Amino acid sequence: MELIQSFDNNILYYILENWHNEFTDSFFKAVSSLGNRGLIWIIVSALMLCSKKWRSYGIVLLLSLGLSAVIGSLVIKNLVCRLRPFVADPSIELIVGIPGGYYSFPSGHSTAAGAASVSIFLRNRLAGAFAFAFALLMSLSRVFLAVHYPTDTICGLILGALCAVIIYKLLYSRTEHCLERLYERRSLTDKSNGDKN
């Protein structure tokens, strides 16, 4: 545990001492804010639900976000009880508002980003690669802002990715089957109404 904490501290304090300037402060605050409450990924999933080809994966994404949030934020955080960097070291000055909850492991932003990027990747590799690149950037922003340690974000990404794979394996086929039956019923209803007219 001491080795992990030493690893985290070395990276965290290097970033705090060398990366901050007016541009990076504004940039990483903006990137991080997109992940507040999973907002960006909820919007993405809503867009996916609007497309017939992407709809099943949009459902997978939403369920993955829900599962990863329950496991990460409600279970693991309260079991591990790791304090956030600025709580453990009061000398750290935040450039953002104090986030909800004092516990740090795993990062909720990173967990959601991992779940979303893998869900997208399962549908389209190119889009998934862009999503994962953004997920890494968002994870970095959480360390930059000193609200998480590096291992909080790394483990968050892994947890989210695992949740996405589990949901996909367990529910994708059933979801696709249910949607196909729904489309068939709608098609038959529309055809019947057309014949009546």
PDB file of C-alpha atoms in Angstrom:
ATOM      1  CA  MET A   1       0.000   0.000   0.000  1.00  0.00           C
ATOM      2  CA  GLU A   2       2.856   2.379   0.790  1.00  0.00           C
ATOM      3  CA  LEU A   3       4.359   1.663  -2.634  1.00  0.00           C
ATOM      4  CA  ILE A   4       1.081   2.561  -4.337  1.00  0.00           C
ATOM      5  CA  GLN A   5       0.737   5.738  -2.282  1.00  0.00           C
ATOM      6  CA  SER A   6       4.312   6.713  -3.107  1.00  0.00           C
ATOM      7  CA  PHE A   7       3.637   6.141  -6.816  1.00  0.00           C
ATOM      8  CA  ASP A   8       0.486   8.246  -6.626  1.00  0.00           C
ATOM      9  CA  ASN A   9       2.128  11.062  -4.707  1.00  0.00           C
ATOM     10  CA  ASN A  10       5.098  11.284  -7.066  1.00  0.00           C
ATOM     11  CA  ILE A  11       2.855  11.717 -10.103  1.00  0.00           C
ATOM     12  CA  LEU A  12       0.321  13.950  -8.357  1.00  0.00           C
ATOM     13  CA  TYR A  13       2.852  16.409  -6.956  1.00  0.00           C
ATOM     14  CA  TYR A  14       4.842  16.481 -10.177  1.00  0.00           C
ATOM     15  CA  ILE A  15       1.692  17.549 -12.031  1.00  0.00           C
ATOM     16  CA  LEU A  16       0.767  20.083  -9.348  1.00  0.00           C
ATOM     17  CA  GLU A  17       4.229  21.644  -9.411  1.00  0.00           C
ATOM     18  CA  ASN A  18       4.905  21.644 -13.159  1.00  0.00           C
ATOM     19  CA  TRP A  19       1.725  21.555 -15.234  1.00  0.00           C
ATOM     20  CA  HIS A  20      -0.391  24.393 -13.915  1.00  0.00           C
ATOM     21  CA  ASN A  21      -0.796  27.586 -15.879  1.00  0.00           C
ATOM     22  CA  GLU A  22      -3.703  29.725 -17.049  1.00  0.00           C
ATOM     23  CA  PHE A  23      -4.378  27.623 -20.156  1.00  0.00           C
ATOM     24  CA  THR A  24      -4.103  24.168 -18.582  1.00  0.00           C
ATOM     25  CA  ASP A  25      -6.197  25.237 -15.598  1.00  0.00           C
ATOM     26  CA  SER A  26      -9.036  26.357 -17.853  1.00  0.00           C
ATOM     27  CA  PHE A  27      -8.677  23.403 -20.217  1.00  0.00           C
ATOM     28  CA  PHE A  28      -8.732  20.640 -17.614  1.00  0.00           C
ATOM     29  CA  LYS A  29     -11.508  22.295 -15.633  1.00  0.00           C
ATOM     30  CA  ALA A  30     -13.629  22.291 -18.790  1.00  0.00           C
ATOM     31  CA  VAL A  31     -12.803  18.658 -19.598  1.00  0.00           C
ATOM     32  CA  SER A  32     -13.586  17.543 -16.059  1.00  0.00           C
ATOM     33  CA  SER A  33     -16.880  19.430 -15.939  1.00  0.00           C
ATOM     34  CA  LEU A  34     -18.153  17.451 -18.924  1.00  0.00           C
ATOM     35  CA  GLY A  35     -18.019  14.332 -16.789  1.00  0.00           C
ATOM     36  CA  ASN A  36     -19.961  15.759 -13.858  1.00  0.00           C
ATOM     37  CA  ARG A  37     -22.734  13.270 -13.021  1.00  0.00           C
ATOM     38  CA  GLY A  38     -21.851  11.429 -16.228  1.00  0.00           C
ATOM     39  CA  LEU A  39     -23.472  14.228 -18.238  1.00  0.00           C
ATOM     40  CA  ILE A  40     -21.479  13.826 -21.452  1.00  0.00           C
ATOM     41  CA  TRP A  41     -22.045  10.070 -21.514  1.00  0.00           C
ATOM     42  CA  ILE A  42     -25.766  10.390 -20.819  1.00  0.00           C
ATOM     43  CA  ILE A  43     -26.014  12.764 -23.786  1.00  0.00           C
ATOM     44  CA  VAL A  44     -24.051  10.300 -25.941  1.00  0.00           C
ATOM     45  CA  SER A  45     -26.298   7.428 -24.908  1.00  0.00           C
ATOM     46  CA  ALA A  46     -29.393   9.520 -25.702  1.00  0.00           C
ATOM     47  CA  LEU A  47     -28.022  10.166 -29.191  1.00  0.00           C
ATOM     48  CA  MET A  48     -27.317   6.447 -29.604  1.00  0.00           C
ATOM     49  CA  LEU A  49     -30.888   5.641 -28.615  1.00  0.00           C
ATOM     50  CA  CYS A  50     -32.112   7.870 -31.436  1.00  0.00           C
ATOM     51  CA  SER A  51     -30.438   5.626 -34.027  1.00  0.00           C
ATOM     52  CA  LYS A  52     -31.846   2.184 -34.796  1.00  0.00           C
ATOM     53  CA  LYS A  53     -28.365   0.807 -35.552  1.00  0.00           C
ATOM     54  CA  TRP A  54     -26.910   2.116 -32.282  1.00  0.00           C
ATOM     55  CA  ARG A  55     -29.946   1.719 -30.006  1.00  0.00           C
ATOM     56  CA  SER A  56     -28.985  -1.608 -28.419  1.00  0.00           C
ATOM     57  CA  TYR A  57     -25.542  -0.254 -27.594  1.00  0.00           C
ATOM     58  CA  GLY A  58     -27.089   2.902 -26.161  1.00  0.00           C
ATOM     59  CA  ILE A  59     -29.012   0.696 -23.751  1.00  0.00           C
ATOM     60  CA  VAL A  60     -25.817  -1.207 -22.946  1.00  0.00           C
ATOM     61  CA  LEU A  61     -24.098   2.114 -22.257  1.00  0.00           C
ATOM     62  CA  LEU A  62     -26.831   3.320 -19.888  1.00  0.00           C
ATOM     63  CA  LEU A  63     -26.914   0.033 -17.991  1.00  0.00           C
ATOM     64  CA  SER A  64     -23.112   0.003 -17.792  1.00  0.00           C
ATOM     65  CA  LEU A  65     -23.127   3.510 -16.338  1.00  0.00           C
ATOM     66  CA  GLY A  66     -25.672   2.434 -13.746  1.00  0.00           C
ATOM     67  CA  LEU A  67     -23.857  -0.757 -12.766  1.00  0.00           C
ATOM     68  CA  SER A  68     -20.448   0.913 -12.560  1.00  0.00           C
ATOM     69  CA  ALA A  69     -21.864   3.776 -10.471  1.00  0.00           C
ATOM     70  CA  VAL A  70     -23.418   1.378  -7.965  1.00  0.00           C
ATOM     71  CA  ILE A  71     -20.296  -0.779  -7.646  1.00  0.00           C
ATOM     72  CA  GLY A  72     -17.806   2.092  -7.698  1.00  0.00           C
ATOM     73  CA  SER A  73     -19.473   4.933  -5.832  1.00  0.00           C
ATOM     74  CA  LEU A  74     -21.827   3.104  -3.484  1.00  0.00           C
ATOM     75  CA  VAL A  75     -19.844  -0.043  -2.690  1.00  0.00           C
ATOM     76  CA  ILE A  76     -16.091   0.249  -3.287  1.00  0.00           C
ATOM     77  CA  LYS A  77     -15.694   3.880  -2.196  1.00  0.00           C
ATOM     78  CA  ASN A  78     -17.355   3.141   1.133  1.00  0.00           C
ATOM     79  CA  LEU A  79     -15.311  -0.019   1.648  1.00  0.00           C
ATOM     80  CA  VAL A  80     -11.906   1.455   0.793  1.00  0.00           C
ATOM     81  CA  CYS A  81     -12.551   4.910   2.304  1.00  0.00           C
ATOM     82  CA  ARG A  82      -9.498   6.482   0.675  1.00  0.00           C
ATOM     83  CA  LEU A  83      -9.369  10.222   1.291  1.00  0.00           C
ATOM     84  CA  ARG A  84      -9.100  12.586  -1.649  1.00  0.00           C
ATOM     85  CA  PRO A  85      -5.675  14.189  -2.144  1.00  0.00           C
ATOM     86  CA  PHE A  86      -6.747  17.644  -0.981  1.00  0.00           C
ATOM     87  CA  VAL A  87      -8.277  16.112   2.150  1.00  0.00           C
ATOM     88  CA  ALA A  88      -5.198  14.030   2.940  1.00  0.00           C
ATOM     89  CA  ASP A  89      -2.988  17.080   2.326  1.00  0.00           C
ATOM     90  CA  PRO A  90      -4.740  20.337   3.325  1.00  0.00           C
ATOM     91  CA  SER A  91      -1.885  22.360   1.775  1.00  0.00           C
ATOM     92  CA  ILE A  92      -3.221  21.505  -1.701  1.00  0.00           C
ATOM     93  CA  GLU A  93      -5.246  24.402  -3.043  1.00  0.00           C
ATOM     94  CA  LEU A  94      -8.158  23.429  -5.270  1.00  0.00           C
ATOM     95  CA  ILE A  95      -8.992  25.449  -8.385  1.00  0.00           C
ATOM     96  CA  VAL A  96     -12.466  23.886  -8.555  1.00  0.00           C
ATOM     97  CA  GLY A  97     -15.282  23.521  -6.076  1.00  0.00           C
ATOM     98  CA  ILE A  98     -15.042  20.766  -3.492  1.00  0.00           C
ATOM     99  CA  PRO A  99     -16.464  17.593  -5.062  1.00  0.00           C
ATOM    100  CA  GLY A 100     -19.159  15.592  -3.326  1.00  0.00           C
ATOM    101  CA  GLY A 101     -17.835  13.105  -0.809  1.00  0.00           C
ATOM    102  CA  TYR A 102     -14.374  12.857   0.730  1.00  0.00           C
ATOM    103  CA  TYR A 103     -13.592   9.413  -0.642  1.00  0.00           C
ATOM    104  CA  SER A 104     -11.390   9.061  -3.674  1.00  0.00           C
ATOM    105  CA  PHE A 105     -11.182   5.432  -4.828  1.00  0.00           C
ATOM    106  CA  PRO A 106     -12.266   4.779  -7.528  1.00  0.00           C
ATOM    107  CA  SER A 107     -12.856   7.923  -9.573  1.00  0.00           C
ATOM    108  CA  GLY A 108     -16.495   8.212 -10.588  1.00  0.00           C
ATOM    109  CA  HIS A 109     -15.619  10.267 -13.663  1.00  0.00           C
ATOM    110  CA  SER A 110     -13.131   7.642 -14.816  1.00  0.00           C
ATOM    111  CA  THR A 111     -15.460   4.742 -14.054  1.00  0.00           C
ATOM    112  CA  ALA A 112     -18.217   6.266 -16.173  1.00  0.00           C
ATOM    113  CA  ALA A 113     -15.740   7.109 -18.935  1.00  0.00           C
ATOM    114  CA  GLY A 114     -14.406   3.543 -18.994  1.00  0.00           C
ATOM    115  CA  ALA A 115     -17.911   2.093 -19.186  1.00  0.00           C
ATOM    116  CA  ALA A 116     -18.958   4.480 -21.939  1.00  0.00           C
ATOM    117  CA  SER A 117     -15.867   4.167 -24.121  1.00  0.00           C
ATOM    118  CA  VAL A 118     -15.974   0.365 -24.106  1.00  0.00           C
ATOM    119  CA  SER A 119     -19.720   0.367 -24.834  1.00  0.00           C
ATOM    120  CA  ILE A 120     -19.063   2.599 -27.836  1.00  0.00           C
ATOM    121  CA  PHE A 121     -16.060   0.531 -28.918  1.00  0.00           C
ATOM    122  CA  LEU A 122     -18.193  -2.612 -29.015  1.00  0.00           C
ATOM    123  CA  ARG A 123     -20.333  -0.931 -31.669  1.00  0.00           C
ATOM    124  CA  ASN A 124     -17.666   0.923 -33.622  1.00  0.00           C
ATOM    125  CA  ARG A 125     -13.920   0.654 -33.068  1.00  0.00           C
ATOM    126  CA  LEU A 126     -13.023   4.060 -34.471  1.00  0.00           C
ATOM    127  CA  ALA A 127     -15.652   5.888 -32.438  1.00  0.00           C
ATOM    128  CA  GLY A 128     -14.635   3.813 -29.429  1.00  0.00           C
ATOM    129  CA  ALA A 129     -10.982   4.773 -29.862  1.00  0.00           C
ATOM    130  CA  PHE A 130     -11.914   8.471 -29.819  1.00  0.00           C
ATOM    131  CA  ALA A 131     -14.131   7.883 -26.787  1.00  0.00           C
ATOM    132  CA  PHE A 132     -11.323   6.095 -24.960  1.00  0.00           C
ATOM    133  CA  ALA A 133      -8.861   8.893 -25.772  1.00  0.00           C
ATOM    134  CA  PHE A 134     -11.331  11.356 -24.260  1.00  0.00           C
ATOM    135  CA  ALA A 135     -11.787   9.025 -21.272  1.00  0.00           C
ATOM    136  CA  LEU A 136      -8.023   9.123 -20.662  1.00  0.00           C
ATOM    137  CA  LEU A 137      -8.029  12.911 -20.937  1.00  0.00           C
ATOM    138  CA  MET A 138     -10.908  13.167 -18.473  1.00  0.00           C
ATOM    139  CA  SER A 139      -9.118  10.833 -16.073  1.00  0.00           C
ATOM    140  CA  LEU A 140      -5.991  12.964 -16.309  1.00  0.00           C
ATOM    141  CA  SER A 141      -8.060  16.056 -15.569  1.00  0.00           C
ATOM    142  CA  ARG A 142      -9.159  14.563 -12.251  1.00  0.00           C
ATOM    143  CA  VAL A 143      -5.543  14.098 -11.183  1.00  0.00           C
ATOM    144  CA  PHE A 144      -4.591  17.533 -12.505  1.00  0.00           C
ATOM    145  CA  LEU A 145      -7.324  19.083 -10.358  1.00  0.00           C
ATOM    146  CA  ALA A 146      -6.057  17.137  -7.305  1.00  0.00           C
ATOM    147  CA  VAL A 147      -9.426  15.532  -6.602  1.00  0.00           C
ATOM    148  CA  HIS A 148      -8.096  12.028  -7.354  1.00  0.00           C
ATOM    149  CA  TYR A 149      -4.875  10.053  -7.288  1.00  0.00           C
ATOM    150  CA  PRO A 150      -3.635   8.389 -10.501  1.00  0.00           C
ATOM    151  CA  THR A 151      -4.572   4.879  -9.324  1.00  0.00           C
ATOM    152  CA  ASP A 152      -8.110   6.109  -8.545  1.00  0.00           C
ATOM    153  CA  THR A 153      -8.557   6.955 -12.199  1.00  0.00           C
ATOM    154  CA  ILE A 154      -6.745   3.893 -13.581  1.00  0.00           C
ATOM    155  CA  CYS A 155      -8.854   1.518 -11.505  1.00  0.00           C
ATOM    156  CA  GLY A 156     -11.965   3.515 -12.351  1.00  0.00           C
ATOM    157  CA  LEU A 157     -11.340   3.043 -16.059  1.00  0.00           C
ATOM    158  CA  ILE A 158     -10.806  -0.698 -15.569  1.00  0.00           C
ATOM    159  CA  LEU A 159     -13.934  -1.070 -13.418  1.00  0.00           C
ATOM    160  CA  GLY A 160     -16.065   0.796 -15.943  1.00  0.00           C
ATOM    161  CA  ALA A 161     -14.705  -1.267 -18.818  1.00  0.00           C
ATOM    162  CA  LEU A 162     -15.436  -4.522 -16.980  1.00  0.00           C
ATOM    163  CA  CYS A 163     -18.986  -3.412 -16.225  1.00  0.00           C
ATOM    164  CA  ALA A 164     -19.558  -2.602 -19.903  1.00  0.00           C
ATOM    165  CA  VAL A 165     -18.290  -6.037 -20.964  1.00  0.00           C
ATOM    166  CA  ILE A 166     -20.454  -7.784 -18.339  1.00  0.00           C
ATOM    167  CA  ILE A 167     -23.598  -5.912 -19.395  1.00  0.00           C
ATOM    168  CA  TYR A 168     -22.837  -6.595 -23.059  1.00  0.00           C
ATOM    169  CA  LYS A 169     -22.308 -10.330 -22.470  1.00  0.00           C
ATOM    170  CA  LEU A 170     -25.394 -10.730 -20.306  1.00  0.00           C
ATOM    171  CA  LEU A 171     -27.936  -8.431 -21.900  1.00  0.00           C
ATOM    172  CA  TYR A 172     -27.007  -7.332 -25.421  1.00  0.00           C
ATOM    173  CA  SER A 173     -28.529 -10.343 -27.227  1.00  0.00           C
ATOM    174  CA  ARG A 174     -31.726 -10.110 -25.196  1.00  0.00           C
ATOM    175  CA  THR A 175     -31.963  -6.377 -25.778  1.00  0.00           C
ATOM    176  CA  GLU A 176     -31.445  -6.798 -29.523  1.00  0.00           C
ATOM    177  CA  HIS A 177     -34.094  -9.542 -29.631  1.00  0.00           C
ATOM    178  CA  CYS A 178     -36.635  -7.438 -27.739  1.00  0.00           C
ATOM    179  CA  LEU A 179     -36.046  -4.451 -29.996  1.00  0.00           C
ATOM    180  CA  GLU A 180     -36.446  -6.577 -33.126  1.00  0.00           C
ATOM    181  CA  ARG A 181     -39.773  -7.901 -31.857  1.00  0.00           C
ATOM    182  CA  LEU A 182     -40.856  -4.349 -31.079  1.00  0.00           C
ATOM    183  CA  TYR A 183     -39.926  -3.199 -34.593  1.00  0.00           C
ATOM    184  CA  GLU A 184     -41.860  -6.130 -36.099  1.00  0.00           C
ATOM    185  CA  ARG A 185     -44.980  -5.324 -34.100  1.00  0.00           C
ATOM    186  CA  ARG A 186     -44.746  -1.670 -35.069  1.00  0.00           C
ATOM    187  CA  SER A 187     -44.300  -2.617 -38.719  1.00  0.00           C
ATOM    188  CA  LEU A 188     -47.341  -4.921 -38.608  1.00  0.00           C
ATOM    189  CA  THR A 189     -49.406  -2.219 -36.887  1.00  0.00           C
ATOM    190  CA  ASP A 190     -48.411   0.388 -39.465  1.00  0.00           C
ATOM    191  CA  LYS A 191     -49.195  -2.023 -42.303  1.00  0.00           C
ATOM    192  CA  SER A 192     -52.587  -2.865 -40.800  1.00  0.00           C
ATOM    193  CA  ASN A 193     -53.450   0.800 -40.420  1.00  0.00           C
ATOM    194  CA  GLY A 194     -52.360   1.417 -43.998  1.00  0.00           C
ATOM    195  CA  ASP A 195     -54.601  -1.377 -45.290  1.00  0.00           C
ATOM    196  CA  LYS A 196     -57.587   0.057 -43.433  1.00  0.00           C
ATOM    197  CA  ASN A 197     -57.036   3.422 -45.046  1.00  0.00           C
TER     198      ASN A 197
END
